[in-house]
Amino acid sequence: MNKTFSKTRILVECALMVALATVLGFIPVYELPRGGSVTLVSMAPILLASHRHGLKWGVLTAFVHSLIQLMLGIKNLAWCQTFGAVVGCIFLDYILAFTLLGLACLVAWPKKPLALGIGVSTLIMCFVRYLCSFFSGYVVWYDYFTAVDWLEGFGLGDIIPGMSENALCWLYSAIYNATYMIPETILTVIAMVVLAIVAPRLFNRQK
C-alpha cells in the first residue's frame, strides 16, 4: 500500500470517527440544566482513532472534533460575562477538553492485556476531560449564589456556612461536573473494554 493511499484511508477513517462522535453526541442519556450531559459514548470514536492511528492523527482527529463541538455549543458563550471568560470557555470547555482525548494512545499502547490497557486509558482520558470542566467551572463560571443554590438543592446545605466563598465554588464545580462525567466515564469505559474484547483487531495500529 503506497503512502498516499494509506494517508487518504486514515484521513477518511478519522473523518468518519469525528462524524460518528458528533452523531452520538446528539443522543444524550440526560442533560443538566446548567450545561453538561451524559451522551451515548460520544468520546469512544475519538479514543479509538487515537489507538488505531497514533498520536499525530489522534490529536488531529480530536482537535477537529473539538472545533465541531465548539460550533455546536457556540450559544453557550453568550453566558460568559467577560472576554477572559469567553476565552476560558473556548479552551477549557471545548479545545482542551476534547483535543486531549487524542492522547489516549500514549497511555495504553502497548499494554497487555489489551482490554485492561484500553480500560485504563479510557478512564484516564475521561478524568482529564473532567479536570478541564472542573477548572472551567471555577475559572469561567464562578458564581457564588448559583453554587449555594445548587449545593443546597443537592442536599449539602449544612456544610455551606463553614466554607469560604472560593472553597464553596470549587466544591460546586467538582460535584456538578462529576454528576455527568462519572456516568459518562462508566459508559465509555464499558464500551471501549467490550470493543477490545469482542473486536481486538480494531485497536491494531494502522500504518
CSV table of C-alpha atoms in Angstrom, one decimal:
chain,number,residue,atom,x,y,z
A,1,MET,CA,0.0,0.0,0.0
A,2,ASN,CA,1.6,3.3,-1.1
A,3,LYS,CA,1.9,6.2,1.4
A,4,THR,CA,-0.6,8.4,-0.4
A,5,PHE,CA,-3.3,5.7,-0.3
A,6,SER,CA,-2.5,4.9,3.3
A,7,LYS,CA,-2.8,8.6,4.4
A,8,THR,CA,-6.1,9.0,2.4
A,9,ARG,CA,-7.5,5.9,4.1
A,10,ILE,CA,-6.5,7.2,7.5
A,11,LEU,CA,-7.9,10.6,6.8
A,12,VAL,CA,-11.2,9.2,5.7
A,13,GLU,CA,-11.4,6.9,8.7
A,14,CYS,CA,-10.7,9.7,11.1
A,15,ALA,CA,-13.3,11.9,9.4
A,16,LEU,CA,-15.8,9.1,9.9
A,17,MET,CA,-14.8,8.8,13.6
A,18,VAL,CA,-15.5,12.5,14.0
A,19,ALA,CA,-18.8,12.2,12.3
A,20,LEU,CA,-19.8,9.2,14.5
A,21,ALA,CA,-18.8,11.0,17.6
A,22,THR,CA,-20.8,14.0,16.6
A,23,VAL,CA,-23.9,11.9,15.9
A,24,LEU,CA,-23.5,10.0,19.2
A,25,GLY,CA,-23.3,13.4,20.9
A,26,PHE,CA,-26.8,14.2,19.7
A,27,ILE,CA,-28.1,11.2,21.6
A,28,PRO,CA,-28.0,12.4,25.3
A,29,VAL,CA,-28.9,9.9,28.0
A,30,TYR,CA,-29.7,13.0,30.1
A,31,GLU,CA,-28.7,16.7,30.2
A,32,LEU,CA,-28.1,19.0,33.1
A,33,PRO,CA,-29.8,22.4,33.2
A,34,ARG,CA,-26.6,24.4,33.6
A,35,GLY,CA,-24.6,22.6,30.9
A,36,GLY,CA,-23.1,19.1,30.7
A,37,SER,CA,-24.7,15.9,29.6
A,38,VAL,CA,-24.3,12.1,29.5
A,39,THR,CA,-24.1,11.0,25.9
A,40,LEU,CA,-24.2,7.7,24.2
A,41,VAL,CA,-20.4,7.1,24.5
A,42,SER,CA,-19.6,10.0,22.1
A,43,MET,CA,-16.0,10.0,23.2
A,44,ALA,CA,-15.4,6.4,22.1
A,45,PRO,CA,-14.8,7.0,18.4
A,46,ILE,CA,-12.2,9.7,19.1
A,47,LEU,CA,-10.4,7.4,21.6
A,48,LEU,CA,-10.5,4.6,19.1
A,49,ALA,CA,-9.0,6.8,16.4
A,50,SER,CA,-6.1,7.6,18.7
A,51,HIS,CA,-5.4,3.9,19.4
A,52,ARG,CA,-5.6,3.0,15.8
A,53,HIS,CA,-3.6,5.8,14.3
A,54,GLY,CA,-1.3,7.1,17.0
A,55,LEU,CA,-0.6,10.4,18.5
A,56,LYS,CA,-0.5,12.7,15.4
A,57,TRP,CA,-3.7,11.5,13.9
A,58,GLY,CA,-5.3,11.0,17.2
A,59,VAL,CA,-4.7,14.6,18.3
A,60,LEU,CA,-5.7,16.0,14.9
A,61,THR,CA,-9.0,14.0,14.9
A,62,ALA,CA,-9.7,15.1,18.5
A,63,PHE,CA,-8.9,18.7,17.6
A,64,VAL,CA,-11.3,18.7,14.7
A,65,HIS,CA,-13.9,17.2,16.9
A,66,SER,CA,-13.3,20.0,19.5
A,67,LEU,CA,-14.0,22.6,16.8
A,68,ILE,CA,-17.2,21.0,15.8
A,69,GLN,CA,-18.3,20.8,19.5
A,70,LEU,CA,-17.4,24.5,19.8
A,71,MET,CA,-19.6,25.4,16.8
A,72,LEU,CA,-22.5,23.3,18.2
A,73,GLY,CA,-22.2,24.9,21.6
A,74,ILE,CA,-21.3,28.5,20.5
A,75,LYS,CA,-24.5,29.8,22.1
A,76,ASN,CA,-23.1,29.0,25.5
A,77,LEU,CA,-20.5,31.8,25.0
A,78,ALA,CA,-23.4,34.2,25.4
A,79,TRP,CA,-23.4,33.4,29.1
A,80,CYS,CA,-19.8,34.5,29.6
A,81,GLN,CA,-19.6,37.8,31.4
A,82,THR,CA,-16.1,38.9,30.2
A,83,PHE,CA,-13.8,38.4,27.3
A,84,GLY,CA,-11.5,36.4,29.5
A,85,ALA,CA,-14.4,34.1,30.4
A,86,VAL,CA,-15.1,33.6,26.6
A,87,VAL,CA,-11.5,32.6,26.0
A,88,GLY,CA,-11.5,30.4,29.1
A,89,CYS,CA,-14.7,28.7,27.9
A,90,ILE,CA,-13.4,28.1,24.4
A,91,PHE,CA,-10.2,26.5,25.6
A,92,LEU,CA,-11.3,24.7,28.8
A,93,ASP,CA,-14.8,23.5,27.8
A,94,TYR,CA,-14.0,22.7,24.2
A,95,ILE,CA,-10.5,22.9,22.7
A,96,LEU,CA,-8.6,21.3,25.6
A,97,ALA,CA,-11.4,19.1,26.9
A,98,PHE,CA,-11.8,17.3,23.6
A,99,THR,CA,-8.4,17.6,21.9
A,100,LEU,CA,-6.6,16.0,24.9
A,101,LEU,CA,-8.7,12.8,24.1
A,102,GLY,CA,-6.3,12.3,21.2
A,103,LEU,CA,-3.5,11.4,23.7
A,104,ALA,CA,-5.2,8.1,24.6
A,105,CYS,CA,-2.7,6.1,22.7
A,106,LEU,CA,0.1,7.3,24.9
A,107,VAL,CA,-1.5,5.7,28.0
A,108,ALA,CA,-2.4,2.2,26.8
A,109,TRP,CA,-0.1,1.4,24.0
A,110,PRO,CA,1.1,-1.4,24.0
A,111,LYS,CA,-0.1,-2.5,27.4
A,112,LYS,CA,-1.3,-6.1,27.9
A,113,PRO,CA,-3.9,-7.5,28.2
A,114,LEU,CA,-5.5,-5.2,25.6
A,115,ALA,CA,-8.8,-4.8,27.4
A,116,LEU,CA,-7.1,-3.7,30.6
A,117,GLY,CA,-4.9,-1.2,28.8
A,118,ILE,CA,-7.8,0.3,26.9
A,119,GLY,CA,-9.9,0.5,30.0
A,120,VAL,CA,-7.2,2.3,32.0
A,121,SER,CA,-6.5,4.6,29.1
A,122,THR,CA,-10.2,5.5,28.7
A,123,LEU,CA,-10.6,6.1,32.4
A,124,ILE,CA,-7.6,8.4,32.5
A,125,MET,CA,-8.7,10.4,29.4
A,126,CYS,CA,-12.2,10.8,30.8
A,127,PHE,CA,-10.6,12.1,34.0
A,128,VAL,CA,-8.5,14.6,32.0
A,129,ARG,CA,-11.7,15.9,30.4
A,130,TYR,CA,-13.3,16.1,33.8
A,131,LEU,CA,-10.4,18.2,35.0
A,132,CYS,CA,-10.9,20.6,32.2
A,133,SER,CA,-14.6,21.0,33.1
A,134,PHE,CA,-13.7,21.3,36.8
A,135,PHE,CA,-11.3,24.2,36.2
A,136,SER,CA,-13.7,25.8,33.8
A,137,GLY,CA,-16.5,25.6,36.4
A,138,TYR,CA,-14.4,27.8,38.8
A,139,VAL,CA,-12.4,30.0,36.4
A,140,VAL,CA,-15.1,30.7,33.8
A,141,TRP,CA,-18.4,30.0,35.5
A,142,TYR,CA,-17.6,31.3,39.1
A,143,ASP,CA,-20.9,32.2,40.7
A,144,TYR,CA,-21.3,32.0,44.4
A,145,PHE,CA,-25.0,32.4,44.6
A,146,THR,CA,-25.5,29.7,41.9
A,147,ALA,CA,-23.1,27.4,43.8
A,148,VAL,CA,-25.0,27.9,47.1
A,149,ASP,CA,-28.4,27.3,45.4
A,150,TRP,CA,-27.3,24.2,43.6
A,151,LEU,CA,-25.5,22.7,46.6
A,152,GLU,CA,-28.5,23.3,48.8
A,153,GLY,CA,-30.7,21.5,46.3
A,154,PHE,CA,-28.1,18.7,46.2
A,155,GLY,CA,-28.5,18.2,49.9
A,156,LEU,CA,-25.2,19.8,51.0
A,157,GLY,CA,-26.7,22.9,52.6
A,158,ASP,CA,-25.3,22.0,56.0
A,159,ILE,CA,-21.7,22.4,55.0
A,160,ILE,CA,-22.1,25.8,53.3
A,161,PRO,CA,-21.8,28.1,56.5
A,162,GLY,CA,-18.4,26.6,57.3
A,163,MET,CA,-16.8,27.1,53.9
A,164,SER,CA,-15.2,30.2,52.3
A,165,GLU,CA,-16.7,31.5,49.1
A,166,ASN,CA,-13.8,30.2,47.0
A,167,ALA,CA,-13.8,26.7,48.6
A,168,LEU,CA,-17.6,26.5,48.1
A,169,CYS,CA,-17.3,27.4,44.4
A,170,TRP,CA,-14.5,24.8,43.9
A,171,LEU,CA,-16.7,22.2,45.6
A,172,TYR,CA,-19.7,23.1,43.5
A,173,SER,CA,-17.6,22.7,40.3
A,174,ALA,CA,-16.2,19.4,41.4
A,175,ILE,CA,-19.6,17.9,42.3
A,176,TYR,CA,-21.6,19.4,39.5
A,177,ASN,CA,-19.2,18.2,36.8
A,178,ALA,CA,-18.9,14.8,38.4
A,179,THR,CA,-22.7,14.3,38.2
A,180,TYR,CA,-22.4,13.9,34.4
A,181,MET,CA,-18.8,12.9,33.9
A,182,ILE,CA,-18.9,9.8,36.3
A,183,PRO,CA,-21.8,8.1,34.4
A,184,GLU,CA,-20.3,9.3,31.0
A,185,THR,CA,-17.0,7.7,32.1
A,186,ILE,CA,-18.5,4.4,33.2
A,187,LEU,CA,-20.4,4.1,29.9
A,188,THR,CA,-17.4,4.9,27.8
A,189,VAL,CA,-15.1,2.6,29.7
A,190,ILE,CA,-17.5,-0.3,29.3
A,191,ALA,CA,-18.0,0.4,25.6
A,192,MET,CA,-14.2,0.6,25.0
A,193,VAL,CA,-13.5,-2.6,27.0
A,194,VAL,CA,-16.2,-4.5,25.2
A,195,LEU,CA,-14.8,-3.4,21.9
A,196,ALA,CA,-11.3,-4.5,22.9
A,197,ILE,CA,-12.7,-7.9,23.9
A,198,VAL,CA,-15.0,-8.7,21.0
A,199,ALA,CA,-13.1,-6.9,18.3
A,200,PRO,CA,-9.4,-6.5,19.3
A,201,ARG,CA,-8.3,-6.0,15.7
A,202,LEU,CA,-10.0,-2.6,15.8
A,203,PHE,CA,-7.1,-1.5,18.1
A,204,ASN,CA,-4.3,-2.7,15.8
A,205,ARG,CA,-2.1,0.2,14.9
A,206,GLN,CA,-2.6,1.3,11.3
A,207,LYS,CA,0.4,2.4,9.2
